[in-house]
Coordinates of C-alpha atoms and ligand atoms in Angstrom, one line a residue:
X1 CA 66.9 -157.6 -73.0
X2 CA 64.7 -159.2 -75.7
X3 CA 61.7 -157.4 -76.8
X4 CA 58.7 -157.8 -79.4
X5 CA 59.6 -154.6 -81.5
X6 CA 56.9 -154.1 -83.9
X7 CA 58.0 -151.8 -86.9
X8 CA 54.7 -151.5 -88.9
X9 CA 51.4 -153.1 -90.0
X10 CA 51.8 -156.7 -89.5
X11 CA 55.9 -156.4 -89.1
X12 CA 56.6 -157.4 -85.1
X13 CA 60.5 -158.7 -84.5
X14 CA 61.9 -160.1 -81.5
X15 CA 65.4 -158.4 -80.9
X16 CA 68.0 -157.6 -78.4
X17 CA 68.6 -154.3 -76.8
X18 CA 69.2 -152.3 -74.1
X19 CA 67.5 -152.7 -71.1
X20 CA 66.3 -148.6 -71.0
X21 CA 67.3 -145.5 -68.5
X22 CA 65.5 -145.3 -66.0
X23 CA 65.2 -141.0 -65.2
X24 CA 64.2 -138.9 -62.3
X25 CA 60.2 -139.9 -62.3
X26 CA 61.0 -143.3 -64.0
X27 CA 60.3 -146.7 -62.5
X28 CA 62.2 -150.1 -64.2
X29 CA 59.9 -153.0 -64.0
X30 CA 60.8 -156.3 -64.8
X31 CA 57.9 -157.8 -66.7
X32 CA 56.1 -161.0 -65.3
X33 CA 52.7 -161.0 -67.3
X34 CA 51.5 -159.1 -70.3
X35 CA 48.1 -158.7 -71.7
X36 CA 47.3 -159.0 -75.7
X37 CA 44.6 -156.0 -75.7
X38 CA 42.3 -155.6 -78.5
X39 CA 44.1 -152.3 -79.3
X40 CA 47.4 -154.4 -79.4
X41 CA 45.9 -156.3 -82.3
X42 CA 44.2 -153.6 -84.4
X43 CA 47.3 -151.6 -84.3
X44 CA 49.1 -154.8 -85.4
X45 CA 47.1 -155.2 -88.1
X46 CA 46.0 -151.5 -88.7
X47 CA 42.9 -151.2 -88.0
X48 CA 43.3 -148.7 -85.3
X49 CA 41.0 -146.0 -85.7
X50 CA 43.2 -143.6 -84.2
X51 CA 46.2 -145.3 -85.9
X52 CA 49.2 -146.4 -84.1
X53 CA 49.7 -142.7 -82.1
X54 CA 53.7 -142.8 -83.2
X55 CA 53.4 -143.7 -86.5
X56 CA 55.4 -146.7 -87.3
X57 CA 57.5 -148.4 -85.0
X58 CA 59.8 -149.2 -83.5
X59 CA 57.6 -149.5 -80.6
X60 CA 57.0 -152.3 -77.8
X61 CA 53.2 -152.8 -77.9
X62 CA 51.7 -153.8 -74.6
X63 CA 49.9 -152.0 -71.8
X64 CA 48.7 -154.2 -70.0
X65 CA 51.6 -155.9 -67.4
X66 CA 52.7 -156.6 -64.0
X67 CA 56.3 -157.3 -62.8
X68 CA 58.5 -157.0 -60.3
X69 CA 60.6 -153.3 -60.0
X70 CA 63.9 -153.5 -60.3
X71 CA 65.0 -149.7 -60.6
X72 CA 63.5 -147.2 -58.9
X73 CA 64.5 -143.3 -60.1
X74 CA 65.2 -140.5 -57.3
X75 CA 61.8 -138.8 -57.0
X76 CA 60.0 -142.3 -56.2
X77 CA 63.0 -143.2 -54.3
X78 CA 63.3 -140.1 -51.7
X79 CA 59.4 -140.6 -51.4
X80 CA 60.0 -143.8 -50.0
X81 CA 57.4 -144.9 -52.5
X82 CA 58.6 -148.1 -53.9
X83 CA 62.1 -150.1 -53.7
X84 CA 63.0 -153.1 -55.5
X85 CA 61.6 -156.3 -55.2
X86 CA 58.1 -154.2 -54.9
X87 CA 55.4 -156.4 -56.6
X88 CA 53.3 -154.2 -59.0
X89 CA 50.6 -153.4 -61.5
X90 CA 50.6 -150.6 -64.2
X91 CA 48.0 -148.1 -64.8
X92 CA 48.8 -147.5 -68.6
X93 CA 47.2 -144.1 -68.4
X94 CA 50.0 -142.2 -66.9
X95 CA 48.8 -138.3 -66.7
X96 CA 51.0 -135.0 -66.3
X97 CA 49.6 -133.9 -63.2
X98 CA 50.1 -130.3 -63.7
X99 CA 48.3 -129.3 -66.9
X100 CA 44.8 -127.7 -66.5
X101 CA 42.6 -130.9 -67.2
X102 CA 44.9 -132.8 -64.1
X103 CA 44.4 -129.9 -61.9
X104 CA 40.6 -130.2 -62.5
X105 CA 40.5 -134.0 -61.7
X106 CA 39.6 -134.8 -65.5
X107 CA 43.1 -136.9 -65.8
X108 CA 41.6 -139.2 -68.6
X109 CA 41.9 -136.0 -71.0
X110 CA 45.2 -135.0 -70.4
X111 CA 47.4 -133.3 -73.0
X112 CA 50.3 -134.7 -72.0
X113 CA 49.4 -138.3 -71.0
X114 CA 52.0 -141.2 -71.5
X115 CA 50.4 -144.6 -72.2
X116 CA 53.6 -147.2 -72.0
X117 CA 52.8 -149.7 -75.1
X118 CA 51.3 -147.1 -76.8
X119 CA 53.0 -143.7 -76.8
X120 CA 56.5 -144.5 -74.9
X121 CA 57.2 -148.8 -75.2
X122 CA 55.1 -151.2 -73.3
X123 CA 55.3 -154.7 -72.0
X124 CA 55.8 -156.2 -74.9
X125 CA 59.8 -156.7 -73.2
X126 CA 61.9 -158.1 -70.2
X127 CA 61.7 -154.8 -69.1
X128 CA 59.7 -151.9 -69.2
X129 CA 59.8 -148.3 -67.8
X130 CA 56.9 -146.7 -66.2
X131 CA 56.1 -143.1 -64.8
X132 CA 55.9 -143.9 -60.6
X133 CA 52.8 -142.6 -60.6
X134 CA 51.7 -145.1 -62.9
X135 CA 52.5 -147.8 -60.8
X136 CA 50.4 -149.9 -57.7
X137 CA 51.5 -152.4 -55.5
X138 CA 50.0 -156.0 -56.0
X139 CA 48.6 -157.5 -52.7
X140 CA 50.9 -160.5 -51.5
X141 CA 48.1 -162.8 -52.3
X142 CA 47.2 -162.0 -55.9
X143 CA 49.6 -163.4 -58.5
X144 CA 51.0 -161.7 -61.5
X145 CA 48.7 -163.3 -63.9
X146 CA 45.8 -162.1 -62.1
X147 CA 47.8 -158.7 -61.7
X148 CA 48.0 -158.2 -65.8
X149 CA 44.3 -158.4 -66.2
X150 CA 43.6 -155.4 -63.7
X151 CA 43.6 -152.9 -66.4
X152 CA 40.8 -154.3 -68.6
X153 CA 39.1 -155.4 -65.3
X154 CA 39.2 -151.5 -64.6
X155 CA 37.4 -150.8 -67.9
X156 CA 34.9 -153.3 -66.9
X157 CA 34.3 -152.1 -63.8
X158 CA 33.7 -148.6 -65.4
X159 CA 31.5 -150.0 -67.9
X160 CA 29.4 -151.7 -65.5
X161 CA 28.9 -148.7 -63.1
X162 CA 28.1 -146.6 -65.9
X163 CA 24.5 -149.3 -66.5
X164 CA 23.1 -149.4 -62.9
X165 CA 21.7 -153.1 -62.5
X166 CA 19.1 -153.2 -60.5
X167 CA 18.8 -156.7 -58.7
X168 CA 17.1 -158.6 -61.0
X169 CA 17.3 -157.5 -64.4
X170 CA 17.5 -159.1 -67.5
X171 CA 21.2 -158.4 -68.7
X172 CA 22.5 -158.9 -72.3
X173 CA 26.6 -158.7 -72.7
X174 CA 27.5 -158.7 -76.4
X175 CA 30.9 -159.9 -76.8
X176 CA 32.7 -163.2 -74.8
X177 CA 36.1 -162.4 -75.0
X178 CA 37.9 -161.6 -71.6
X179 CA 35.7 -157.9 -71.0
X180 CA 32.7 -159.8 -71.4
X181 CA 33.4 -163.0 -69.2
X182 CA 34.6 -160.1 -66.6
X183 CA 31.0 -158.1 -67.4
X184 CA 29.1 -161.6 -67.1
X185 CA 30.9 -162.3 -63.6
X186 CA 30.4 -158.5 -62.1
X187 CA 26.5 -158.5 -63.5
X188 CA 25.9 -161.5 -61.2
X189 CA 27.4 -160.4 -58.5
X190 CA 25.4 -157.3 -58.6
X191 CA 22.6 -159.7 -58.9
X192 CA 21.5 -159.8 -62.1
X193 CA 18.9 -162.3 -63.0
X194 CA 18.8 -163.8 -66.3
X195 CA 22.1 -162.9 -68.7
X196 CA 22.5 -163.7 -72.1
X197 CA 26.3 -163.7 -73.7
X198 CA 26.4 -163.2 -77.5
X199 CA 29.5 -164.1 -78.5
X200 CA 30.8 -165.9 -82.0
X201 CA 33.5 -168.4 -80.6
X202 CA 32.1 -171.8 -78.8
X203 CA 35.5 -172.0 -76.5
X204 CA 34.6 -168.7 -75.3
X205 CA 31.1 -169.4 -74.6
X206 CA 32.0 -172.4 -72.9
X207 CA 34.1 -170.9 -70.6
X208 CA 31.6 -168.8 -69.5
X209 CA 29.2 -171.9 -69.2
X210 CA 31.5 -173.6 -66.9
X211 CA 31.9 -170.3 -64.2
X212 CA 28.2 -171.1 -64.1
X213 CA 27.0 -167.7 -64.9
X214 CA 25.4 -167.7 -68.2
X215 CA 21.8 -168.6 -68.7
X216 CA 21.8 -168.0 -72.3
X217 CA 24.3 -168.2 -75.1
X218 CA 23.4 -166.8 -78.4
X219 CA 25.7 -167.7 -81.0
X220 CA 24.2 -166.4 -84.4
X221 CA 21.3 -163.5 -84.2
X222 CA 19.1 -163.4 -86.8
X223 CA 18.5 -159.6 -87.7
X224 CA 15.3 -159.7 -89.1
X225 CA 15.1 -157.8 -92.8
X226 CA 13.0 -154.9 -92.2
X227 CA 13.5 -153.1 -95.5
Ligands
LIG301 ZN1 43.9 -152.3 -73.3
LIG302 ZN1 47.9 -133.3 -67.4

């Protein structure tokens, strides 16, 4: 299979090599759509603040991805869980389930958690191996493209619980990229009243003003000089 192997800080190589086991637990997935996350890019370039977790490469970056399954291990497999041809979506955060923190619901601080693209290879491939467990089905009806972007709609989702909009409010979204187009969308639909996006790029700002949600775009704040 071919597969973007990155080696080090700014060192990334497209080679050929085997398409990988698949063990016990393991699920082989095909890869339709992949996700550039902003943790992809500072490990590229090494600004990572918690550094690239194996070191240097070889590693397939990528977290983010849908595909199609195209192995399925025996655990999965005598579960009946999956089989292939199974449309599916990652959850990149692949936990133990057995260590103290699992048992106690907390699987987000897992010793032992497994992040494919970060701590075992990603997406970044043809193929890619996930735990079963880490693995959903996509509905019939929702492609692979929109499939990839579930993960950093998750985050989203997450972040917007955590502020409690009340109908209404006045909400400001720093940042246009993808998260913050996905932030803009959900704050309306919560009923928001006025948002403003504060972003640096004009393409990005004008996607947002043509999904119709934005009411203000700041491009460049002025932060007054109070000293
Ligand atoms: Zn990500
Ligand atoms: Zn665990």
């Amino acid at each position: 299979m071919k597969a973007q192997v990155f080696y080090e800080v700014e060192k990334i190589i497209l080679e050929e090599i085997p398409i990988p086991e698949v063990i016990d637990i393991d699920i082989l997935v095909k890869i339709e759509n992949v996700g550039i996350c902003g943790s992809d890019i500072t490990y590229y370039y090494g600004l990572s603040p918690v550094g690239t977790p194996m070191g240097k490469g070889p590693l397939f970056l990528g977290h983010e991805f849908s595909g199609e399954v195209v192995k399925v291990g025996k655990v999965p497999k005598s579960l009946d869980l999956f089989k292939e041809g199974y449309r599916v979506v990652v959850n990149p955060v692949q936990h133990c389930n057995s260590c103290y923190t699992c048992a106690a619901g907390q699987t987000h601080l897992c010793k032992k958690l497994s992040v494919p693209g970060v701590t075992t290879n990603g997406g970044f491939a043809e193929y890619c191996v996930s735990k079963y467990t880490g693995l959903f089905k996509l509905p019939d009806d929702t492609s692979y493209k929109k499939g990839a972007f579930t993960e950093p709609l998750t985050c989203a989702v997450n972040g917007m619980k955590k502020l409690d909009i009340e109908p209404g409010q006045f909400v400001t979204i720093f940042g246009a990229g993808p998260m913050g187009q996905m932030m803009v969308q959900m704050a309306k639909s919560i009923g928001a009243g006025k948002i403003a996006l504060i972003g640096t790029r004009d393409y990005r700002q004008e996607i947002a003003k043509k999904m119709g949600q934005i009411l203000y775009l700041i491009q460049k704040i002025k932060i007054p000089n109070t000293m």
